[in-house]
Coordinates of C-alpha atoms and ligand atoms in Angstrom, one line a residue:
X293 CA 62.4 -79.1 86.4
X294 CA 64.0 -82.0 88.6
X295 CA 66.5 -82.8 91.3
X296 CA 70.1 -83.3 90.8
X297 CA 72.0 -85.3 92.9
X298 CA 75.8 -85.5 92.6
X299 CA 77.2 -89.0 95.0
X300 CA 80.3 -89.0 95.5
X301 CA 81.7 -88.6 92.2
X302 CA 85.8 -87.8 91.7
X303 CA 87.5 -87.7 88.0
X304 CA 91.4 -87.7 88.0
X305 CA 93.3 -86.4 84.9
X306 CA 96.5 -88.3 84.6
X307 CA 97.5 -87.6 88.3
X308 CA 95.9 -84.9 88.6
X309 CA 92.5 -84.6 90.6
X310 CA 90.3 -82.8 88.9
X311 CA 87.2 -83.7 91.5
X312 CA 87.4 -85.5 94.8
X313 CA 84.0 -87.4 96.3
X314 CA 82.1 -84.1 95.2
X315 CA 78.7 -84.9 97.0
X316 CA 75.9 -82.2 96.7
X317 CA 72.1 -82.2 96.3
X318 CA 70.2 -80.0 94.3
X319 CA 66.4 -79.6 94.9
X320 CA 64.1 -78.8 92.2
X321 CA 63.8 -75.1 91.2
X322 CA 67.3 -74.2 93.2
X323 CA 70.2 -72.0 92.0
X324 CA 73.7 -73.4 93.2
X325 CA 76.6 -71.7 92.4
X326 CA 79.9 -73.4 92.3
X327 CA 82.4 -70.4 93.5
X328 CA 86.2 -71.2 92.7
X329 CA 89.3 -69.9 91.2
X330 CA 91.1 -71.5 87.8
X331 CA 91.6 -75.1 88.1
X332 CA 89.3 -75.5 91.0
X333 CA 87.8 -78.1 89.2
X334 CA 84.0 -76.0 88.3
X335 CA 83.7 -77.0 84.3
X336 CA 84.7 -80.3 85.3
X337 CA 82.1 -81.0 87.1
X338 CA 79.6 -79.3 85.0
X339 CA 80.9 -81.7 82.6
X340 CA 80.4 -84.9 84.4
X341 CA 76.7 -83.9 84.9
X342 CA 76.4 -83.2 81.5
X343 CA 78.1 -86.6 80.3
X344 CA 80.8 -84.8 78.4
X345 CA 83.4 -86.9 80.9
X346 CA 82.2 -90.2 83.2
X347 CA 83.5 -90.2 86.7
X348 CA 85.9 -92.5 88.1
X349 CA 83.6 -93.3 90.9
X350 CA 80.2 -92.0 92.0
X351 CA 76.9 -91.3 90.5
X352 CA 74.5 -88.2 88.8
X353 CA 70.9 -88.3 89.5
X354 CA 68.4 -86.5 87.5
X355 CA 65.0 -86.6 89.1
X356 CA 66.4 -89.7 91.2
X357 CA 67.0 -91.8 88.0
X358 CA 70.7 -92.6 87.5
X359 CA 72.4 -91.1 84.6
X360 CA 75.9 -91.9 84.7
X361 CA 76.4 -94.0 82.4
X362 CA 73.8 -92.1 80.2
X363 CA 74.4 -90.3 76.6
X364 CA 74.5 -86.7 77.3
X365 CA 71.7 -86.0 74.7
X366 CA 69.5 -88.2 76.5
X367 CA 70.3 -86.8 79.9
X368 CA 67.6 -83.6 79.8
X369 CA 70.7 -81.1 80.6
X370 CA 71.6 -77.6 78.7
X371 CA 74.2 -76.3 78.9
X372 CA 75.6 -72.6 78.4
X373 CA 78.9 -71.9 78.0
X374 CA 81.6 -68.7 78.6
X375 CA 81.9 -68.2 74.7
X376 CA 78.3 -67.9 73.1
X377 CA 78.3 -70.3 70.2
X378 CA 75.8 -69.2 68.0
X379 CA 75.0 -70.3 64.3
X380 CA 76.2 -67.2 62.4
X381 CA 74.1 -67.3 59.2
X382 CA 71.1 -67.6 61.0
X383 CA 68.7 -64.9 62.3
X384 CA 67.9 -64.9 66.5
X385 CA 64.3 -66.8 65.7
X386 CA 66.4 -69.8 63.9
X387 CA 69.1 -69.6 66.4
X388 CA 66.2 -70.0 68.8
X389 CA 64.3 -72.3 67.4
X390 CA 67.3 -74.9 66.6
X391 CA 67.0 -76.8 69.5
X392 CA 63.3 -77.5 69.1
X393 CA 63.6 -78.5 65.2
X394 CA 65.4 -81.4 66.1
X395 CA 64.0 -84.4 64.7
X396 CA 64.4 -86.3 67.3
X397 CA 61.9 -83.8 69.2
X398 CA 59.0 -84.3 66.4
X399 CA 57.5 -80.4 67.5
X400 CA 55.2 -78.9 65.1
X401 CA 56.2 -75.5 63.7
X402 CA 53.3 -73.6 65.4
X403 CA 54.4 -75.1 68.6
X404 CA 58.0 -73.9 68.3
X405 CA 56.9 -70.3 67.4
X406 CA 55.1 -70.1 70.4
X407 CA 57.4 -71.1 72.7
X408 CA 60.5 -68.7 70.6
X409 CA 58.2 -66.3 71.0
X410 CA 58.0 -66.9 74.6
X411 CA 61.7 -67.2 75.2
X412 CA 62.2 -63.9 73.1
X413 CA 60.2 -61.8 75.3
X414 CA 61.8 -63.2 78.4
X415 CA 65.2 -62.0 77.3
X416 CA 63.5 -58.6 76.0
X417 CA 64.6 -59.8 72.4
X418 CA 61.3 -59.5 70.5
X419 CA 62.4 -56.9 68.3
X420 CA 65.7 -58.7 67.3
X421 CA 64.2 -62.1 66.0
X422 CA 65.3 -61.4 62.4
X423 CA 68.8 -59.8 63.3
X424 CA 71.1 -61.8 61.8
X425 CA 73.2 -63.5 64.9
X426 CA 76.5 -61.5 63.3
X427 CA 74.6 -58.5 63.7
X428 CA 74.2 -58.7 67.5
X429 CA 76.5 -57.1 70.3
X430 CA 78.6 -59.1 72.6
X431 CA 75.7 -59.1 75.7
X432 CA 72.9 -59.9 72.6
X433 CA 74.5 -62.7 71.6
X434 CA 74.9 -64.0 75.2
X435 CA 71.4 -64.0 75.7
X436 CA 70.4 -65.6 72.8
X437 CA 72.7 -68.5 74.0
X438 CA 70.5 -68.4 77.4
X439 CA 67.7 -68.2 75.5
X440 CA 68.5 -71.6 73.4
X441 CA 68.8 -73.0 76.8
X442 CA 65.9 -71.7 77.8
X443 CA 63.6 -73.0 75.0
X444 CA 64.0 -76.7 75.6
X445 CA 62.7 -76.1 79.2
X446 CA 65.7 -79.1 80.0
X447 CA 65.2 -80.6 83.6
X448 CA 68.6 -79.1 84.3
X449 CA 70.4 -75.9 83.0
X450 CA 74.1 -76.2 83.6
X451 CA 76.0 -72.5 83.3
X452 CA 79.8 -72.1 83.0
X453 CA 80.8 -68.5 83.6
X454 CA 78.3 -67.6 81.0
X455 CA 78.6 -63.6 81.7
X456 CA 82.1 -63.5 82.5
X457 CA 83.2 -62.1 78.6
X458 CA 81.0 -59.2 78.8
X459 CA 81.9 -55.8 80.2
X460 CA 81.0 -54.8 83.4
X461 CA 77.6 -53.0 82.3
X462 CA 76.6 -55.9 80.3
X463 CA 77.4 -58.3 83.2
X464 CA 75.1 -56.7 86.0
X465 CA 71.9 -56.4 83.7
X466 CA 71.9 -59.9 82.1
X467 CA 73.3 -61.5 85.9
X468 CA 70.3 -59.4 87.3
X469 CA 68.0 -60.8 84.0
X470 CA 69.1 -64.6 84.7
X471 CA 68.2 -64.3 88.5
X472 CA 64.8 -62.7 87.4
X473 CA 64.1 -65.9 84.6
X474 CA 65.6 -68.3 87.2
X475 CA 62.6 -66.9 89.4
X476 CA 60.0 -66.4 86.7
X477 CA 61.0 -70.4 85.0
X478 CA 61.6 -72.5 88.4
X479 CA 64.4 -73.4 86.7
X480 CA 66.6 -76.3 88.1
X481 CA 70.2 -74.1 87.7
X482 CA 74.1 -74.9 88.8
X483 CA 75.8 -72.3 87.6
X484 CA 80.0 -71.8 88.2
X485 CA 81.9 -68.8 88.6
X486 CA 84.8 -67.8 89.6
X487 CA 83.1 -63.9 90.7
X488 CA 81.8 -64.2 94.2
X489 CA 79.6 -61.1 93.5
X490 CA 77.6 -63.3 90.8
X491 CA 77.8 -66.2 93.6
X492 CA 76.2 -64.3 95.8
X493 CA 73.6 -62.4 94.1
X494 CA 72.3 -65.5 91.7
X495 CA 72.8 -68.3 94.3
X496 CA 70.2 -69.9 96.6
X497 CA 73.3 -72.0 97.9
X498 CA 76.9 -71.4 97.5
X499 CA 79.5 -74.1 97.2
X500 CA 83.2 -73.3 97.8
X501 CA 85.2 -75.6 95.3
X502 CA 89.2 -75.7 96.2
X503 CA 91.3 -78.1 94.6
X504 CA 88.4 -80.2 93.5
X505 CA 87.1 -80.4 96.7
X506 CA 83.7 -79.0 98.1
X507 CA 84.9 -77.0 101.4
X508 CA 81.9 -75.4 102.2
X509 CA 78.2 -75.3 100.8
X510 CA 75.7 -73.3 102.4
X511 CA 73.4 -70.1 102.1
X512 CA 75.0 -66.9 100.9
X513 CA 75.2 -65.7 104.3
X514 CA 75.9 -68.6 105.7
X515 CA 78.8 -68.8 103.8
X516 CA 79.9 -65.1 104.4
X517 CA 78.9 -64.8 108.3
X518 CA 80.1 -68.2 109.1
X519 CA 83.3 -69.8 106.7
X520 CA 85.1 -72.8 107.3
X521 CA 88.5 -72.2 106.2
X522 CA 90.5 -69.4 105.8
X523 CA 90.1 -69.8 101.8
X524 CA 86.8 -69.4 102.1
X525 CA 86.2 -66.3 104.3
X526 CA 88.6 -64.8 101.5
X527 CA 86.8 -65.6 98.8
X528 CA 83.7 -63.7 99.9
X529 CA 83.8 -60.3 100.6
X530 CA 84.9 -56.9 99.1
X531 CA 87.3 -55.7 100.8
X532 CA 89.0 -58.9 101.1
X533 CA 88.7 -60.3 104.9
X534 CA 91.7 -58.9 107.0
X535 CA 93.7 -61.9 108.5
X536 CA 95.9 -60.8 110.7
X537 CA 98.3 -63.4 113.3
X538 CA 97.2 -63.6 116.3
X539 CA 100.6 -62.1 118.1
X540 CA 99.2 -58.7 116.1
X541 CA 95.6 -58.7 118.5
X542 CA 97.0 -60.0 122.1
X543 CA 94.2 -57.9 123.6
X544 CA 91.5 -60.2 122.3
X545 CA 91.1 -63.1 124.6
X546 CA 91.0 -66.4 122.6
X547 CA 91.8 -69.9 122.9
X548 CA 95.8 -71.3 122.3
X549 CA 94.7 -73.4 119.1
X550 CA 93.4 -70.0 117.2
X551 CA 96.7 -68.8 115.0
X552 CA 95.2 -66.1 112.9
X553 CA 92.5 -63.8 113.2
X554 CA 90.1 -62.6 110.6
X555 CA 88.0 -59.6 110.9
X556 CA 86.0 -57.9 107.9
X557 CA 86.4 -54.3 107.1
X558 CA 82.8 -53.8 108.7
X559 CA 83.4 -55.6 111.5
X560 CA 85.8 -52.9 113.0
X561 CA 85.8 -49.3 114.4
X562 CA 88.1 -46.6 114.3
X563 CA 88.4 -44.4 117.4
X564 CA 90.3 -41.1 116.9
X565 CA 91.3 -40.8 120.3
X566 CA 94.3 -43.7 120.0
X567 CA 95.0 -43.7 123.9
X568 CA 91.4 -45.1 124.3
X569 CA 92.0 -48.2 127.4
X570 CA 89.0 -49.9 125.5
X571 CA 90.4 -50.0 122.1
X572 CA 91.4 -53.6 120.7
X573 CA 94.6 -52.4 119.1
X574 CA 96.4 -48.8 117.6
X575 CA 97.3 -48.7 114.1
X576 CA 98.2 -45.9 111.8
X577 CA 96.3 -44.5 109.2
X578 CA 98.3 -45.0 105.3
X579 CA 95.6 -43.6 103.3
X580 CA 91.9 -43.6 102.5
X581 CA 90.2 -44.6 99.9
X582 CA 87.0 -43.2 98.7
X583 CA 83.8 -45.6 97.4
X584 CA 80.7 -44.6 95.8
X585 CA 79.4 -45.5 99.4
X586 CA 81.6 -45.7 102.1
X587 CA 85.4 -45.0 103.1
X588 CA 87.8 -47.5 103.2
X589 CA 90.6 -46.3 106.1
X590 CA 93.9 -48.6 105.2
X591 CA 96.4 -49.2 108.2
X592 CA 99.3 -50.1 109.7
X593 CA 99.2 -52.4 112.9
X594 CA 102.1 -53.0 114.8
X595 CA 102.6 -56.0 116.4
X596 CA 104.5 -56.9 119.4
X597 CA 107.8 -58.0 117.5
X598 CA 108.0 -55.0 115.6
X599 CA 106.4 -56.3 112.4
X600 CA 103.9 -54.0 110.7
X601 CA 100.6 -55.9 109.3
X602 CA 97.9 -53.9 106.9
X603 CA 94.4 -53.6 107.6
X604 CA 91.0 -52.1 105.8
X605 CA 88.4 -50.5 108.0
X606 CA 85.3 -49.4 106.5
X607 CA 84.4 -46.3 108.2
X608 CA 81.8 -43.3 108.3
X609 CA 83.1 -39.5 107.7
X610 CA 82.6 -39.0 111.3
X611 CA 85.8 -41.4 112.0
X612 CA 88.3 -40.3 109.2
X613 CA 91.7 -39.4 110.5
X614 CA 94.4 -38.4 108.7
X615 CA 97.1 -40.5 106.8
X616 CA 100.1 -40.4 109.5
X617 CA 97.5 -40.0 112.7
X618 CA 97.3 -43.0 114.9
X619 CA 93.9 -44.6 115.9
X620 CA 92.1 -46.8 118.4
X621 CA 90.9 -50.0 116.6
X622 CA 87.4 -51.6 118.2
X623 CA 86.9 -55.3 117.0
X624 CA 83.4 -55.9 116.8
X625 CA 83.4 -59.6 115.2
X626 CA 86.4 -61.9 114.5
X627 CA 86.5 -65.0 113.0
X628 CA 89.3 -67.7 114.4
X629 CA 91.3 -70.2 112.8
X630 CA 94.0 -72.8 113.6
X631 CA 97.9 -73.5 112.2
X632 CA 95.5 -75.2 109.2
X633 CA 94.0 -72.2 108.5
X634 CA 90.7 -74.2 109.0
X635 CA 87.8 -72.7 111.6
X636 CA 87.9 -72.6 115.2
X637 CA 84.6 -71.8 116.9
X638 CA 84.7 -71.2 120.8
Ligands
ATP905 P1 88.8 -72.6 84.9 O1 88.0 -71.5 85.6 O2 90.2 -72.2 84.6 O3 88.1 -73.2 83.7 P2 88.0 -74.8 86.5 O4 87.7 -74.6 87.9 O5 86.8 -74.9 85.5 O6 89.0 -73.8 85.9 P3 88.7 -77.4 85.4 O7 88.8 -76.9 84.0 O8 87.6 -78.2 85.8 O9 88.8 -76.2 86.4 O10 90.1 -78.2 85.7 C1 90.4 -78.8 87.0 C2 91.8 -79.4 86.9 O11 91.7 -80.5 86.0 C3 92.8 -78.5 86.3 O12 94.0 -78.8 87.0 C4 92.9 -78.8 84.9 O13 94.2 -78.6 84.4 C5 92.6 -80.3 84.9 N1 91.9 -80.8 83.7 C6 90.7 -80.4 83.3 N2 90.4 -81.1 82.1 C7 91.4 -81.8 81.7 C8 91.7 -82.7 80.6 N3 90.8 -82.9 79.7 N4 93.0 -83.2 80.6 C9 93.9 -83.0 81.6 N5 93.6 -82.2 82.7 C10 92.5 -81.6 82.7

């Protein structure tokens, strides 16, 4: 396992920006996750560490030495892609093995048994070694793509949405599989995803790509309890962050630069009695929706010009009212931002 280092590096396509001066560390052994939407730049970058594109400016480190300008078969890197790409006509133990039979690699046969063997049991694949690869299901085949990753023991795995064509069963045992071998390995991983719930269940750090740019890379939490932008405090978090303008909360006291107002569903109460001289705002109730663990109360706020904004609350039984009935809203936490959406902290 080894350090990556990423300095500075940007890669334009015609005009457009693909990456701009992405600078990030990785220490040996950690799990980043690059969180972004569609053309936020994530297999790009995987790319460029992997030597499948060179960067207009900047550098990748692998272990301190510098690889940019190296061939991507000498850089140590695997990488795992959204489509498993498997050899068909072979059987898991030859898909497995592949990568070690290499002759550049020179390993004897015993030595590559033992470590397929190894790999298998990791992914919980013993019993499938001599399944033909077009015999395997969707979520089997996927694994056996980790697991050809995982034989070479590279000093790098690089990971582009590798769960993201499997159904949603499939997607929670291998995501909670990959953590455990992540653990189990030491493994050296940047992994990128557009699903913040893989972000921030696999991630040691998170880093917010938008428009090629890193916005934000910190801790899970970090990243959650304390976002930098508007983008980011809505691209963590189920319900979505409420953002509401500021003219919709005049009864919270805040600085003239803050414009809007963000407040998680969690981070609010309802109070049936609406007339409440405490309460932060009254909204009416629309509807409620019903999770495996917890309500969601959806509103209507009023704001002082007349125009109506909506709002989730997460709430307990204790404080359901009914659709139509107005309530006293309690802001417990808020997050303020300015006219660039970015953070204001006062
Ligand atoms: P997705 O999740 O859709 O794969 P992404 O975050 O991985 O998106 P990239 O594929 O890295 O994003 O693309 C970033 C930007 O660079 C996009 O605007 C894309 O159209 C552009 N781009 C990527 N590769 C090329 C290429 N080979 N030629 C031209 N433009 C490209």
């Amino acid at each position: 396992m080894a350090d990556l280092d990423i300095v500075g590096v940007s890669k334009k396509f015609g005009h457009t920006a693909a990456v701009s001066d992405l600078n990030i560390n990785i220490a040996s052994g950690e799990f980043v996750v690059i969180l972004g939407p569609s053309g936020a730049g994530k297999t790009t970058t995987l790319r460029l560490v992997a030597g499948l594109e060179s960067p207009d400016t900047g550098q990748v480190l692998i272990d301190g030495r510098d690889v940019t300008r190296t061939a991507p078969a000498l850089r140590d890197v695997t990488f795992v892609f959204q489509q498993y790409s498997l050899y068909p006509h072979l059987n898991v133990y030859d898909n497995l093995a592949f990568p070690l039979r290499s002759p550049l690699r020179k390993n004897s046969e015993d030595m590559v048994k033992t470590r397929v063997l190894e790999v298998a049991r990791m992914l919980r694949m013993e019993d499938k070694l001599q399944s033909p690869a077009t015999k395997l299901s969707g979520g089997q085949m996927q694994r056996v793509a980790i697991g050809r990753a995982l034989v070479r023991n590279p000093a790098v795995y690089l990971m582009d949405e590798p769960l993201s064509s499997l159904d949603a069963k499939l997607r929670n045992d291998l995501r909670l599989e990959l953590k455990r071998i992540q653990q189990d390995t030491n493994a050296t991983m940047l992994y990128v995803t557009h699903d913040q719930v893989e972000a921030l269940t696999l991630a040691t750090r998170i880093g917010v790509l938008d428009h090629g740019q890193l916005v934000q890379l910190g801790t899970p939490k970090q990243v959650y309890q304390d976002p930098s932008s508007v983008s980011v405090a809505s691209r963590l978090g189920s319900p979505r962050i409420n953002l509401l303008p500021r003219e919709a909360l005049p009864r919270l006291d805040l600085p003239d630069v803050v414009k809007t107002i963000g407040v998680r569903a969690e981070h609010m109460q309802i109070q049936l009695d609406a007339t409440l001289a405490s309460a932060h705002a009254v909204a009416r109730v629309a509807r409620i929706e019903r999770l495996s663990d917890q309500f969601l109360v959806h509103l209507r706020l009023r704001d002082l010009g007349g125009r109506e904004h909506a709002l989730i609350v997460s709430a307990h039984p204790g404080h359901l009212a009914q659709p139509g009935q107005d309530v006293a809203i309690q802001i417990l936490q808020s997050l303020s931002f300015d006219a660039r959406d970015q953070r204001v902290r006062h």
